[in-house]
Amino acid sequence: MKWSAIIHIIGMMLEIEGLLMGGCALVGLYYGEPSGLYFLGGMVMISLIGAIMRKIFPQGVYYAREGFIIVSLGWIVMSLAGALPFFLSGQIPNYADACFETISGFTTTGASILNNVEGLDKCMLFWRSLTHWIGGMGILVFMLAVLPMTGGYNMHLMKVESPGPTVDKLVPKVSQTARILYAIYFAMTVAEIIILRLGGMHLFDCVTISFGTAGTGGFGVLNDSCASYSAFCQVVTGIFMVLFGVNFNVLYLVAKNKWKDALSSTEVRVYFGIILGATVTIALSIMGMYGGIARALKEAFFQVSSIITTTGFSTADFDMWPAVSKMILFMLMFVGACASSTGGGIKVSRILIGIKIVKREILTFVHPKVVKGIKLDGRKVDKEVERSVAGYFILYFVIMGISCFLVSVDGFDFETNVTSVAATLNNIGPGFSKVGPMGNFADFSVFSKIVLMFDMLAGRLELFPMIVLLFPRLHRR
């Protein structure tokens, strides 16, 4: 294990985090908030520590093993450092809670321990949302886009940090691919900010909500999430949530005006089909609660978009909806968005491959001599991908089961326990019952919060990097 390269790159991550805190300090200065000084101090301290790490430890060469450790350990270190302004300023006086909030931000989960979001200073709210924006596309992808990183195999970093069973380069060079991804990401974020501003939303809210939408994170700046905003702003936010849940490779094809290739994606067609079907079904179910089909469609579309993309914004207390609507939303928690998007969950492509594997096994059981490969979008799925998908499903449900058992020691009801784990492991944010859209995670014990923090990190990093980090024997081989 080449620890020098690992520490060097983590040092670079801390330097970038320090610069981001500098932006929050400027927000504090603009609003005249003394708590902004903690971001200024954090910028100096964290950047200095990162620079020292980078100076003492040369980068060297890194491979797949190092890639796993860089991503998992780097995200943990960044979260622990990112929690300091919350804690030191006293805005979140418990460090475990501050870490929970920060990890929830970077992993784009949006689960919160805050009972009064509006009680935070503007610079603190901006930091919460900014962690979503950086975590959505990935801090290492950002580094690959803006910094010269040589001596290693950069694709290993992108593969580990990017969601989905496979990661493709859009152009031959990884750094150019990262720049293209962030260019699309940035352009869409700016577009949403402008449209929301034209819809009458306050500029600060436009920026923070757009950061949360882009990263599919869901941290709001109001206690009722998005319920207070106009219907226009809610619909715009819902549309952008859906767009950020689309595979960015497809968005790249759209940007290149290759609509035929973009629309040929089975994953994207299924993704939009699920959204349409779920929206109509839920709207019919809740129509009586909202006095007509138009309002019901708006509420259903927003919540379906929010849950399937694992954003976590809300405009209504869907915990009070009929059982059929709640069950649909619960299933969407697991489906998630498309691969290579900013959304969480299992991913539509992984589910499609899993279904094809099951169909093939049934066919093989009936016709033992049949040899049949799996194809997606006309291309053969490699055996390595099949194996990783199967392993992902097994590991996913093992972690889910163990986590549900561990958090049950707090004595909450079954619905709270299961959906709190589903909401964190799938990086969604709200669940049902005690952790519903009108609730939060404040009452969980420190032990349960640690379990849920692990789930958030594991879900964002596609499970395996966190397991490799926990079991050193795996990365010594």
Tab-separated table of C-alpha atoms in Angstrom:
chain	number	residue	atom	x	y	z
A	1	MET	CA	0.000	0.000	0.000
A	2	LYS	CA	1.520	3.306	-1.111
A	3	TRP	CA	0.581	5.519	1.831
A	4	SER	CA	2.652	8.461	0.625
A	5	ALA	CA	0.442	8.843	-2.455
A	6	ILE	CA	-2.698	8.414	-0.347
A	7	ILE	CA	-1.721	11.105	2.181
A	8	HIS	CA	-0.582	13.444	-0.610
A	9	ILE	CA	-3.950	13.345	-2.384
A	10	ILE	CA	-5.924	13.650	0.867
A	11	GLY	CA	-3.818	16.734	1.571
A	12	MET	CA	-4.927	18.158	-1.773
A	13	MET	CA	-8.543	17.434	-0.838
A	14	LEU	CA	-8.124	19.372	2.410
A	15	GLU	CA	-6.604	22.327	0.577
A	16	ILE	CA	-9.625	22.508	-1.711
A	17	GLU	CA	-11.964	22.213	1.278
A	18	GLY	CA	-10.152	25.129	2.887
A	19	LEU	CA	-10.714	27.255	-0.213
A	20	LEU	CA	-14.412	26.369	-0.184
A	21	MET	CA	-14.647	27.498	3.435
A	22	GLY	CA	-13.201	30.816	2.301
A	23	GLY	CA	-16.312	31.292	0.161
A	24	CYS	CA	-18.508	30.705	3.210
A	25	ALA	CA	-16.467	33.277	5.141
A	26	LEU	CA	-17.327	35.829	2.435
A	27	VAL	CA	-21.022	34.975	2.827
A	28	GLY	CA	-20.694	35.565	6.586
A	29	LEU	CA	-18.979	38.880	5.915
A	30	TYR	CA	-21.740	39.945	3.499
A	31	TYR	CA	-24.475	39.224	6.056
A	32	GLY	CA	-22.449	40.606	8.984
A	33	GLU	CA	-22.352	37.257	10.816
A	34	PRO	CA	-19.542	36.732	13.366
A	35	SER	CA	-19.766	32.953	12.784
A	36	GLY	CA	-18.190	33.578	9.380
A	37	LEU	CA	-14.877	33.993	11.206
A	38	TYR	CA	-14.908	30.271	11.985
A	39	PHE	CA	-14.856	29.554	8.258
A	40	LEU	CA	-11.977	31.984	7.870
A	41	GLY	CA	-10.088	30.164	10.634
A	42	GLY	CA	-11.020	26.826	9.112
A	43	MET	CA	-9.778	27.941	5.717
A	44	VAL	CA	-6.357	28.844	7.134
A	45	MET	CA	-5.991	25.805	9.384
A	46	ILE	CA	-7.301	23.118	7.022
A	47	SER	CA	-5.466	24.507	3.984
A	48	LEU	CA	-2.238	24.667	5.987
A	49	ILE	CA	-2.591	21.081	7.206
A	50	GLY	CA	-3.323	19.947	3.642
A	51	ALA	CA	-0.322	21.823	2.275
A	52	ILE	CA	1.975	20.269	4.904
A	53	MET	CA	0.673	16.781	4.095
A	54	ARG	CA	1.228	17.375	0.400
A	55	LYS	CA	4.726	18.790	0.961
A	56	ILE	CA	5.982	16.034	3.264
A	57	PHE	CA	4.498	13.119	1.328
A	58	PRO	CA	5.206	13.018	-2.439
A	59	GLN	CA	2.403	11.775	-4.660
A	60	GLY	CA	4.074	8.785	-6.286
A	61	VAL	CA	2.148	6.097	-8.149
A	62	TYR	CA	-1.237	4.793	-7.025
A	63	TYR	CA	-3.331	1.895	-8.258
A	64	ALA	CA	-6.795	0.440	-7.624
A	65	ARG	CA	-6.063	-0.468	-3.987
A	66	GLU	CA	-4.888	3.034	-3.213
A	67	GLY	CA	-7.897	4.435	-5.079
A	68	PHE	CA	-10.283	2.713	-2.666
A	69	ILE	CA	-8.442	4.041	0.388
A	70	ILE	CA	-8.018	7.567	-1.021
A	71	VAL	CA	-11.739	7.889	-1.687
A	72	SER	CA	-13.079	6.345	1.529
A	73	LEU	CA	-10.515	7.852	3.910
A	74	GLY	CA	-10.511	11.185	2.075
A	75	TRP	CA	-14.271	11.600	2.382
A	76	ILE	CA	-14.111	10.790	6.103
A	77	VAL	CA	-11.282	13.263	6.739
A	78	MET	CA	-13.072	15.990	4.771
A	79	SER	CA	-16.273	15.403	6.733
A	80	LEU	CA	-14.517	15.523	10.107
A	81	ALA	CA	-12.801	18.776	9.109
A	82	GLY	CA	-15.953	20.208	7.540
A	83	ALA	CA	-17.865	19.759	10.801
A	84	LEU	CA	-15.532	22.090	12.733
A	85	PRO	CA	-17.220	25.430	11.840
A	86	PHE	CA	-20.605	24.054	12.959
A	87	PHE	CA	-19.147	22.813	16.229
A	88	LEU	CA	-16.715	25.606	17.112
A	89	SER	CA	-19.270	28.332	16.407
A	90	GLY	CA	-21.774	26.640	18.709
A	91	GLN	CA	-24.419	26.517	15.976
A	92	ILE	CA	-24.349	22.719	16.319
A	93	PRO	CA	-22.851	22.307	19.820
A	94	ASN	CA	-22.453	18.514	19.693
A	95	TYR	CA	-19.518	17.401	17.503
A	96	ALA	CA	-21.171	14.057	16.662
A	97	ASP	CA	-24.216	15.951	15.407
A	98	ALA	CA	-21.983	18.350	13.460
A	99	CYS	CA	-20.272	15.359	11.817
A	100	PHE	CA	-23.663	13.810	11.022
A	101	GLU	CA	-24.795	17.040	9.335
A	102	THR	CA	-21.550	17.388	7.372
A	103	ILE	CA	-21.393	13.767	6.239
A	104	SER	CA	-25.042	14.073	5.230
A	105	GLY	CA	-24.040	17.114	3.192
A	106	PHE	CA	-21.014	15.675	1.399
A	107	THR	CA	-22.768	12.374	0.678
A	108	THR	CA	-25.784	14.355	-0.630
A	109	THR	CA	-28.077	12.544	1.784
A	110	GLY	CA	-29.855	15.535	3.303
A	111	ALA	CA	-30.719	13.796	6.588
A	112	SER	CA	-30.572	16.365	9.369
A	113	ILE	CA	-30.406	16.559	13.153
A	114	LEU	CA	-31.627	20.176	13.182
A	115	ASN	CA	-35.006	21.003	14.678
A	116	ASN	CA	-34.804	24.615	13.511
A	117	VAL	CA	-32.956	25.009	10.222
A	118	GLU	CA	-33.816	28.702	10.050
A	119	GLY	CA	-31.954	29.220	13.322
A	120	LEU	CA	-28.597	28.760	11.572
A	121	ASP	CA	-26.663	31.732	10.222
A	122	LYS	CA	-26.666	32.265	6.475
A	123	CYS	CA	-22.996	31.269	6.142
A	124	MET	CA	-23.729	27.969	7.900
A	125	LEU	CA	-26.712	27.296	5.628
A	126	PHE	CA	-24.552	28.117	2.616
A	127	TRP	CA	-21.894	25.623	3.782
A	128	ARG	CA	-24.528	22.889	4.200
A	129	SER	CA	-25.709	23.393	0.633
A	130	LEU	CA	-22.218	23.825	-0.795
A	131	THR	CA	-21.211	20.419	0.599
A	132	HIS	CA	-24.077	18.990	-1.474
A	133	TRP	CA	-22.814	20.623	-4.646
A	134	ILE	CA	-19.232	19.420	-4.179
A	135	GLY	CA	-20.277	15.948	-3.014
A	136	GLY	CA	-22.747	15.485	-5.855
A	137	MET	CA	-20.193	15.213	-8.621
A	138	GLY	CA	-17.359	14.282	-6.259
A	139	ILE	CA	-14.421	16.163	-4.796
A	140	LEU	CA	-11.889	13.929	-6.547
A	141	VAL	CA	-13.619	14.403	-9.905
A	142	PHE	CA	-13.361	18.140	-9.208
A	143	MET	CA	-9.648	17.747	-8.489
A	144	LEU	CA	-9.143	15.795	-11.713
A	145	ALA	CA	-10.891	18.609	-13.571
A	146	VAL	CA	-8.876	21.531	-12.181
A	147	LEU	CA	-5.555	20.174	-10.902
A	148	PRO	CA	-2.684	18.408	-12.677
A	149	MET	CA	-2.509	14.942	-11.109
A	150	THR	CA	0.287	12.833	-12.507
A	151	GLY	CA	2.040	9.649	-11.524
A	152	GLY	CA	-1.108	7.675	-10.875
A	153	TYR	CA	-3.943	5.981	-12.656
A	154	ASN	CA	-6.623	8.671	-12.365
A	155	MET	CA	-9.370	6.452	-13.756
A	156	HIS	CA	-9.188	4.435	-10.531
A	157	LEU	CA	-10.245	7.527	-8.572
A	158	MET	CA	-13.098	8.317	-10.948
A	159	LYS	CA	-14.360	4.732	-10.948
A	160	VAL	CA	-14.423	4.507	-7.154
A	161	GLU	CA	-16.091	7.896	-6.616
A	162	SER	CA	-18.564	7.860	-9.522
A	163	PRO	CA	-21.876	6.052	-8.954
A	164	GLY	CA	-22.974	3.071	-11.022
A	165	PRO	CA	-21.770	-0.386	-12.069
A	166	THR	CA	-19.611	1.042	-14.886
A	167	VAL	CA	-17.846	4.339	-15.570
A	168	ASP	CA	-17.003	5.391	-19.117
A	169	LYS	CA	-14.673	8.107	-20.297
A	170	LEU	CA	-16.408	10.647	-22.528
A	171	VAL	CA	-13.085	11.518	-24.181
A	172	PRO	CA	-9.706	9.724	-24.131
A	173	LYS	CA	-8.239	11.700	-21.199
A	174	VAL	CA	-9.711	11.339	-17.702
A	175	SER	CA	-8.997	14.988	-16.860
A	176	GLN	CA	-10.904	16.140	-19.950
A	177	THR	CA	-13.818	13.864	-19.043
A	178	ALA	CA	-13.877	15.386	-15.555
A	179	ARG	CA	-13.883	18.909	-17.015
A	180	ILE	CA	-16.783	18.057	-19.333
A	181	LEU	CA	-18.785	16.577	-16.458
A	182	TYR	CA	-18.236	19.636	-14.282
A	183	ALA	CA	-18.996	21.991	-17.178
A	184	ILE	CA	-22.397	20.327	-17.652
A	185	TYR	CA	-22.928	20.271	-13.885
A	186	PHE	CA	-22.056	23.958	-13.505
A	187	ALA	CA	-24.135	25.068	-16.492
A	188	MET	CA	-27.237	23.233	-15.261
A	189	THR	CA	-26.795	24.656	-11.755
A	190	VAL	CA	-26.541	28.216	-13.087
A	191	ALA	CA	-29.577	27.633	-15.312
A	192	GLU	CA	-31.658	26.555	-12.318
A	193	ILE	CA	-30.511	29.554	-10.254
A	194	ILE	CA	-31.548	31.940	-13.044
A	195	ILE	CA	-34.950	30.334	-13.623
A	196	LEU	CA	-35.766	30.232	-9.896
A	197	ARG	CA	-34.752	33.874	-9.590
A	198	LEU	CA	-37.055	34.771	-12.475
A	199	GLY	CA	-39.780	32.911	-10.577
A	200	GLY	CA	-39.432	35.310	-7.656
A	201	MET	CA	-37.338	33.245	-5.260
A	202	HIS	CA	-34.833	35.107	-3.062
A	203	LEU	CA	-31.300	34.915	-4.510
A	204	PHE	CA	-29.828	33.186	-1.448
A	205	ASP	CA	-32.560	30.554	-1.608
A	206	CYS	CA	-32.043	30.201	-5.386
A	207	VAL	CA	-28.365	29.388	-4.886
A	208	THR	CA	-28.756	27.021	-1.934
A	209	ILE	CA	-31.757	25.177	-3.382
A	210	SER	CA	-29.954	24.817	-6.719
A	211	PHE	CA	-26.874	23.450	-4.951
A	212	GLY	CA	-29.102	20.925	-3.187
A	213	THR	CA	-30.883	20.017	-6.415
A	214	ALA	CA	-27.698	19.649	-8.439
A	215	GLY	CA	-26.103	17.386	-5.861
A	216	THR	CA	-29.464	15.657	-5.299
A	217	GLY	CA	-28.894	16.393	-1.619
A	218	GLY	CA	-31.983	18.083	-0.237
A	219	PHE	CA	-30.762	20.454	2.478
A	220	GLY	CA	-33.252	23.311	2.520
A	221	VAL	CA	-32.938	26.695	4.188
A	222	LEU	CA	-36.500	26.756	5.502
A	223	ASN	CA	-38.040	24.550	8.166
A	224	ASP	CA	-40.701	23.325	5.733
A	225	SER	CA	-38.139	22.480	3.024
A	226	CYS	CA	-39.745	23.667	-0.251
A	227	ALA	CA	-43.393	23.946	0.836
A	228	SER	CA	-43.301	27.759	1.175
A	229	TYR	CA	-42.102	28.380	-2.371
A	230	SER	CA	-44.450	29.121	-5.261
A	231	ALA	CA	-45.890	26.346	-7.397
A	232	PHE	CA	-43.711	27.558	-10.280
A	233	CYS	CA	-40.511	27.235	-8.234
A	234	GLN	CA	-41.571	23.818	-6.959
A	235	VAL	CA	-42.189	22.527	-10.487
A	236	VAL	CA	-38.881	23.965	-11.723
A	237	THR	CA	-37.057	22.322	-8.823
A	238	GLY	CA	-38.807	19.029	-9.549
A	239	ILE	CA	-37.811	19.151	-13.228
A	240	PHE	CA	-34.180	19.878	-12.394
A	241	MET	CA	-34.147	17.057	-9.826
A	242	VAL	CA	-35.182	14.687	-12.617
A	243	LEU	CA	-32.533	16.093	-14.967
A	244	PHE	CA	-29.733	15.757	-12.428
A	245	GLY	CA	-30.806	12.137	-11.938
A	246	VAL	CA	-30.101	11.370	-15.623
A	247	ASN	CA	-26.866	9.666	-16.622
A	248	PHE	CA	-24.390	12.476	-17.368
A	249	ASN	CA	-23.109	10.547	-20.376
A	250	VAL	CA	-26.590	10.977	-21.853
A	251	LEU	CA	-26.606	14.684	-20.950
A	252	TYR	CA	-23.271	14.979	-22.777
A	253	LEU	CA	-24.836	13.425	-25.886
A	254	VAL	CA	-27.706	15.912	-25.631
A	255	ALA	CA	-25.205	18.772	-25.364
A	256	LYS	CA	-23.503	17.423	-28.515
A	257	ASN	CA	-26.935	17.375	-30.213
A	258	LYS	CA	-26.826	13.585	-30.532
A	259	TRP	CA	-30.445	13.111	-29.537
A	260	LYS	CA	-30.838	9.726	-31.235
A	261	ASP	CA	-27.969	8.220	-29.233
A	262	ALA	CA	-29.221	9.862	-26.051
A	263	LEU	CA	-32.761	8.534	-26.433
A	264	SER	CA	-31.488	5.022	-27.196
A	265	SER	CA	-30.475	4.570	-23.528
A	266	THR	CA	-32.651	1.849	-22.006
A	267	GLU	CA	-31.789	3.041	-18.520
A	268	VAL	CA	-33.007	6.587	-19.179
A	269	ARG	CA	-36.228	5.384	-20.841
A	270	VAL	CA	-36.994	3.121	-17.873
A	271	TYR	CA	-36.089	5.942	-15.470
A	272	PHE	CA	-38.575	8.348	-17.059
A	273	GLY	CA	-41.151	5.576	-17.320
A	274	ILE	CA	-40.922	4.858	-13.594
A	275	ILE	CA	-41.318	8.573	-12.799
A	276	LEU	CA	-44.371	8.894	-15.040
A	277	GLY	CA	-46.052	5.735	-13.721
A	278	ALA	CA	-45.367	6.545	-10.074
A	279	THR	CA	-46.529	10.156	-10.458
A	280	VAL	CA	-49.863	9.241	-12.058
A	281	THR	CA	-50.570	6.418	-9.600
A	282	ILE	CA	-49.815	8.550	-6.534
A	283	ALA	CA	-51.768	11.518	-7.928
A	284	LEU	CA	-54.863	9.352	-8.321
A	285	SER	CA	-54.354	8.055	-4.785
A	286	ILE	CA	-54.055	11.497	-3.124
A	287	MET	CA	-56.442	13.440	-5.376
A	288	GLY	CA	-59.088	13.604	-2.662
A	289	MET	CA	-56.606	15.149	-0.206
A	290	TYR	CA	-55.804	18.079	-2.502
A	291	GLY	CA	-59.180	18.902	-4.028
A	292	GLY	CA	-58.398	18.005	-7.612
A	293	ILE	CA	-56.044	16.304	-10.032
A	294	ALA	CA	-53.880	19.360	-10.866
A	295	ARG	CA	-52.614	19.956	-7.311
A	296	ALA	CA	-52.324	16.200	-6.744
A	297	LEU	CA	-50.170	15.820	-9.867
A	298	LYS	CA	-47.889	18.648	-8.756
A	299	GLU	CA	-47.397	17.188	-5.275
A	300	ALA	CA	-46.955	13.661	-6.621
A	301	PHE	CA	-44.456	14.745	-9.279
A	302	PHE	CA	-42.356	16.701	-6.793
A	303	GLN	CA	-42.159	13.884	-4.254
A	304	VAL	CA	-41.550	11.174	-6.866
A	305	SER	CA	-38.772	13.292	-8.388
A	306	SER	CA	-37.320	13.986	-4.957
A	307	ILE	CA	-37.321	10.354	-3.806
A	308	ILE	CA	-36.204	8.541	-6.971
A	309	THR	CA	-33.331	11.004	-7.454
A	310	THR	CA	-32.620	10.699	-3.700
A	311	THR	CA	-32.728	14.488	-3.307
A	312	GLY	CA	-35.017	14.606	-0.294
A	313	PHE	CA	-36.783	17.960	-0.708
A	314	SER	CA	-40.447	17.963	0.251
A	315	THR	CA	-43.514	20.119	-0.313
A	316	ALA	CA	-45.950	17.995	1.671
A	317	ASP	CA	-46.015	15.576	4.597
A	318	PHE	CA	-46.104	12.425	2.478
A	319	ASP	CA	-46.024	10.395	5.687
A	320	MET	CA	-49.762	11.189	5.877
A	321	TRP	CA	-50.498	9.907	2.375
A	322	PRO	CA	-52.390	6.628	1.729
A	323	ALA	CA	-50.508	3.371	2.176
A	324	VAL	CA	-50.244	2.705	-1.583
A	325	SER	CA	-48.545	6.075	-2.147
A	326	LYS	CA	-46.149	5.525	0.730
A	327	MET	CA	-45.303	2.059	-0.576
A	328	ILE	CA	-44.484	3.458	-4.021
A	329	LEU	CA	-42.203	6.083	-2.484
A	330	PHE	CA	-40.587	3.413	-0.315
A	331	MET	CA	-39.782	1.302	-3.383
A	332	LEU	CA	-38.420	4.353	-5.210
A	333	MET	CA	-35.975	4.845	-2.326
A	334	PHE	CA	-34.235	1.655	-3.400
A	335	VAL	CA	-34.481	2.161	-7.173
A	336	GLY	CA	-32.630	5.463	-7.155
A	337	ALA	CA	-31.525	7.466	-10.178
A	338	CYS	CA	-29.403	6.575	-13.200
A	339	ALA	CA	-25.777	5.489	-13.057
A	340	SER	CA	-23.214	8.277	-13.559
A	341	SER	CA	-25.650	10.850	-12.193
A	342	THR	CA	-25.535	12.694	-8.885
A	343	GLY	CA	-28.375	10.549	-7.507
A	344	GLY	CA	-28.068	7.722	-5.020
A	345	GLY	CA	-29.893	4.434	-4.530
A	346	ILE	CA	-29.185	1.105	-6.194
A	347	LYS	CA	-29.394	2.721	-9.690
A	348	VAL	CA	-31.725	1.856	-12.550
A	349	SER	CA	-28.982	0.273	-14.672
A	350	ARG	CA	-27.920	-2.035	-11.850
A	351	ILE	CA	-31.528	-3.142	-11.367
A	352	LEU	CA	-31.895	-3.781	-15.106
A	353	ILE	CA	-28.743	-5.903	-15.137
A	354	GLY	CA	-29.922	-7.746	-12.024
A	355	ILE	CA	-33.264	-8.554	-13.667
A	356	LYS	CA	-31.492	-9.840	-16.771
A	357	ILE	CA	-29.243	-12.049	-14.617
A	358	VAL	CA	-32.312	-13.549	-12.917
A	359	LYS	CA	-34.037	-14.132	-16.265
A	360	ARG	CA	-30.933	-15.859	-17.597
A	361	GLU	CA	-30.683	-18.092	-14.528
A	362	ILE	CA	-34.325	-19.114	-14.895
A	363	LEU	CA	-33.741	-19.896	-18.581
A	364	THR	CA	-30.607	-21.885	-17.716
A	365	PHE	CA	-32.545	-23.818	-15.088
A	366	VAL	CA	-35.151	-24.839	-17.666
A	367	HIS	CA	-32.643	-25.314	-20.525
A	368	PRO	CA	-29.294	-26.282	-18.932
A	369	LYS	CA	-27.382	-26.333	-22.229
A	370	VAL	CA	-28.303	-22.799	-23.255
A	371	VAL	CA	-25.426	-20.294	-23.179
A	372	LYS	CA	-26.816	-16.774	-23.119
A	373	GLY	CA	-25.022	-13.486	-22.503
A	374	ILE	CA	-26.545	-10.299	-21.117
A	375	LYS	CA	-26.882	-7.180	-23.214
A	376	LEU	CA	-27.812	-3.613	-22.327
A	377	ASP	CA	-28.364	-1.033	-25.073
A	378	GLY	CA	-27.152	-3.578	-27.607
A	379	ARG	CA	-23.776	-4.036	-25.904
A	380	LYS	CA	-22.691	-7.163	-24.088
A	381	VAL	CA	-22.369	-6.764	-20.340
A	382	ASP	CA	-18.959	-7.974	-19.205
A	383	LYS	CA	-18.747	-10.855	-16.756
A	384	GLU	CA	-16.842	-8.544	-14.434
A	385	VAL	CA	-19.799	-6.150	-14.373
A	386	GLU	CA	-22.227	-9.019	-13.779
A	387	ARG	CA	-20.103	-10.189	-10.864
A	388	SER	CA	-19.868	-6.712	-9.375
A	389	VAL	CA	-23.653	-6.225	-9.640
A	390	ALA	CA	-24.330	-9.542	-7.923
A	391	GLY	CA	-21.791	-8.737	-5.214
A	392	TYR	CA	-23.277	-5.256	-4.779
A	393	PHE	CA	-26.783	-6.626	-4.161
A	394	ILE	CA	-25.539	-9.152	-1.599
A	395	LEU	CA	-23.424	-6.598	0.246
A	396	TYR	CA	-26.192	-3.977	0.047
A	397	PHE	CA	-28.768	-6.121	1.805
A	398	VAL	CA	-26.227	-7.408	4.344
A	399	ILE	CA	-25.374	-3.822	5.335
A	400	MET	CA	-29.062	-2.907	5.322
A	401	GLY	CA	-29.981	-5.803	7.604
A	402	ILE	CA	-27.132	-5.262	10.054
A	403	SER	CA	-27.801	-1.514	10.191
A	404	CYS	CA	-31.521	-2.004	10.860
A	405	PHE	CA	-30.662	-4.360	13.717
A	406	LEU	CA	-28.107	-1.960	15.218
A	407	VAL	CA	-30.317	1.156	15.150
A	408	SER	CA	-33.212	-0.819	16.644
A	409	VAL	CA	-31.460	-0.663	20.025
A	410	ASP	CA	-32.805	2.893	20.366
A	411	GLY	CA	-36.288	1.447	20.728
A	412	PHE	CA	-38.043	3.318	17.917
A	413	ASP	CA	-40.831	1.750	15.867
A	414	PHE	CA	-40.149	-0.621	12.979
A	415	GLU	CA	-41.034	1.919	10.284
A	416	THR	CA	-38.597	4.447	11.738
A	417	ASN	CA	-35.765	1.911	11.973
A	418	VAL	CA	-36.126	0.519	8.460
A	419	THR	CA	-36.710	3.801	6.652
A	420	SER	CA	-33.943	5.624	8.567
A	421	VAL	CA	-31.461	3.061	7.234
A	422	ALA	CA	-33.028	3.096	3.755
A	423	ALA	CA	-32.940	6.902	3.727
A	424	THR	CA	-29.260	7.070	4.700
A	425	LEU	CA	-27.922	4.072	2.779
A	426	ASN	CA	-29.665	5.342	-0.371
A	427	ASN	CA	-28.641	8.965	0.367
A	428	ILE	CA	-32.241	10.211	0.356
A	429	GLY	CA	-32.697	12.092	3.646
A	430	PRO	CA	-36.291	11.740	4.845
A	431	GLY	CA	-37.960	8.436	5.573
A	432	PHE	CA	-41.248	7.724	7.316
A	433	SER	CA	-42.619	8.002	10.848
A	434	LYS	CA	-40.102	9.677	13.180
A	435	VAL	CA	-37.726	10.490	10.304
A	436	GLY	CA	-40.459	11.601	7.911
A	437	PRO	CA	-40.439	14.902	6.004
A	438	MET	CA	-41.596	16.772	9.097
A	439	GLY	CA	-39.165	14.938	11.429
A	440	ASN	CA	-35.400	14.507	11.717
A	441	PHE	CA	-32.651	12.282	13.131
A	442	ALA	CA	-31.959	14.297	16.307
A	443	ASP	CA	-33.349	11.723	18.760
A	444	PHE	CA	-31.128	8.844	17.670
A	445	SER	CA	-28.325	7.888	20.030
A	446	VAL	CA	-24.702	8.674	19.183
A	447	PHE	CA	-24.171	4.972	18.452
A	448	SER	CA	-27.052	4.882	15.955
A	449	LYS	CA	-25.874	8.116	14.360
A	450	ILE	CA	-22.445	6.550	13.798
A	451	VAL	CA	-24.131	3.577	12.123
A	452	LEU	CA	-26.185	5.912	9.932
A	453	MET	CA	-23.107	8.022	9.109
A	454	PHE	CA	-21.377	4.863	7.920
A	455	ASP	CA	-24.452	4.043	5.817
A	456	MET	CA	-24.393	7.498	4.227
A	457	LEU	CA	-20.735	7.147	3.268
A	458	ALA	CA	-21.175	3.557	2.109
A	459	GLY	CA	-24.188	4.481	-0.021
A	460	ARG	CA	-22.470	7.442	-1.686
A	461	LEU	CA	-19.258	5.506	-2.362
A	462	GLU	CA	-21.030	2.394	-3.682
A	463	LEU	CA	-20.351	0.219	-0.593
A	464	PHE	CA	-17.045	-1.424	-1.488
A	465	PRO	CA	-14.562	1.370	-0.582
A	466	MET	CA	-15.906	1.539	2.978
A	467	ILE	CA	-15.676	-2.246	3.356
A	468	VAL	CA	-12.089	-2.233	2.071
A	469	LEU	CA	-11.241	0.495	4.591
A	470	LEU	CA	-12.800	-1.457	7.475
A	471	PHE	CA	-10.935	-4.668	6.685
A	472	PRO	CA	-7.198	-3.932	6.169
A	473	ARG	CA	-6.548	-7.537	5.139
A	474	LEU	CA	-8.440	-6.837	1.907
A	475	HIS	CA	-6.091	-4.078	0.774
A	476	ARG	CA	-2.874	-5.818	1.792
A	477	ARG	CA	-3.257	-8.457	-0.895
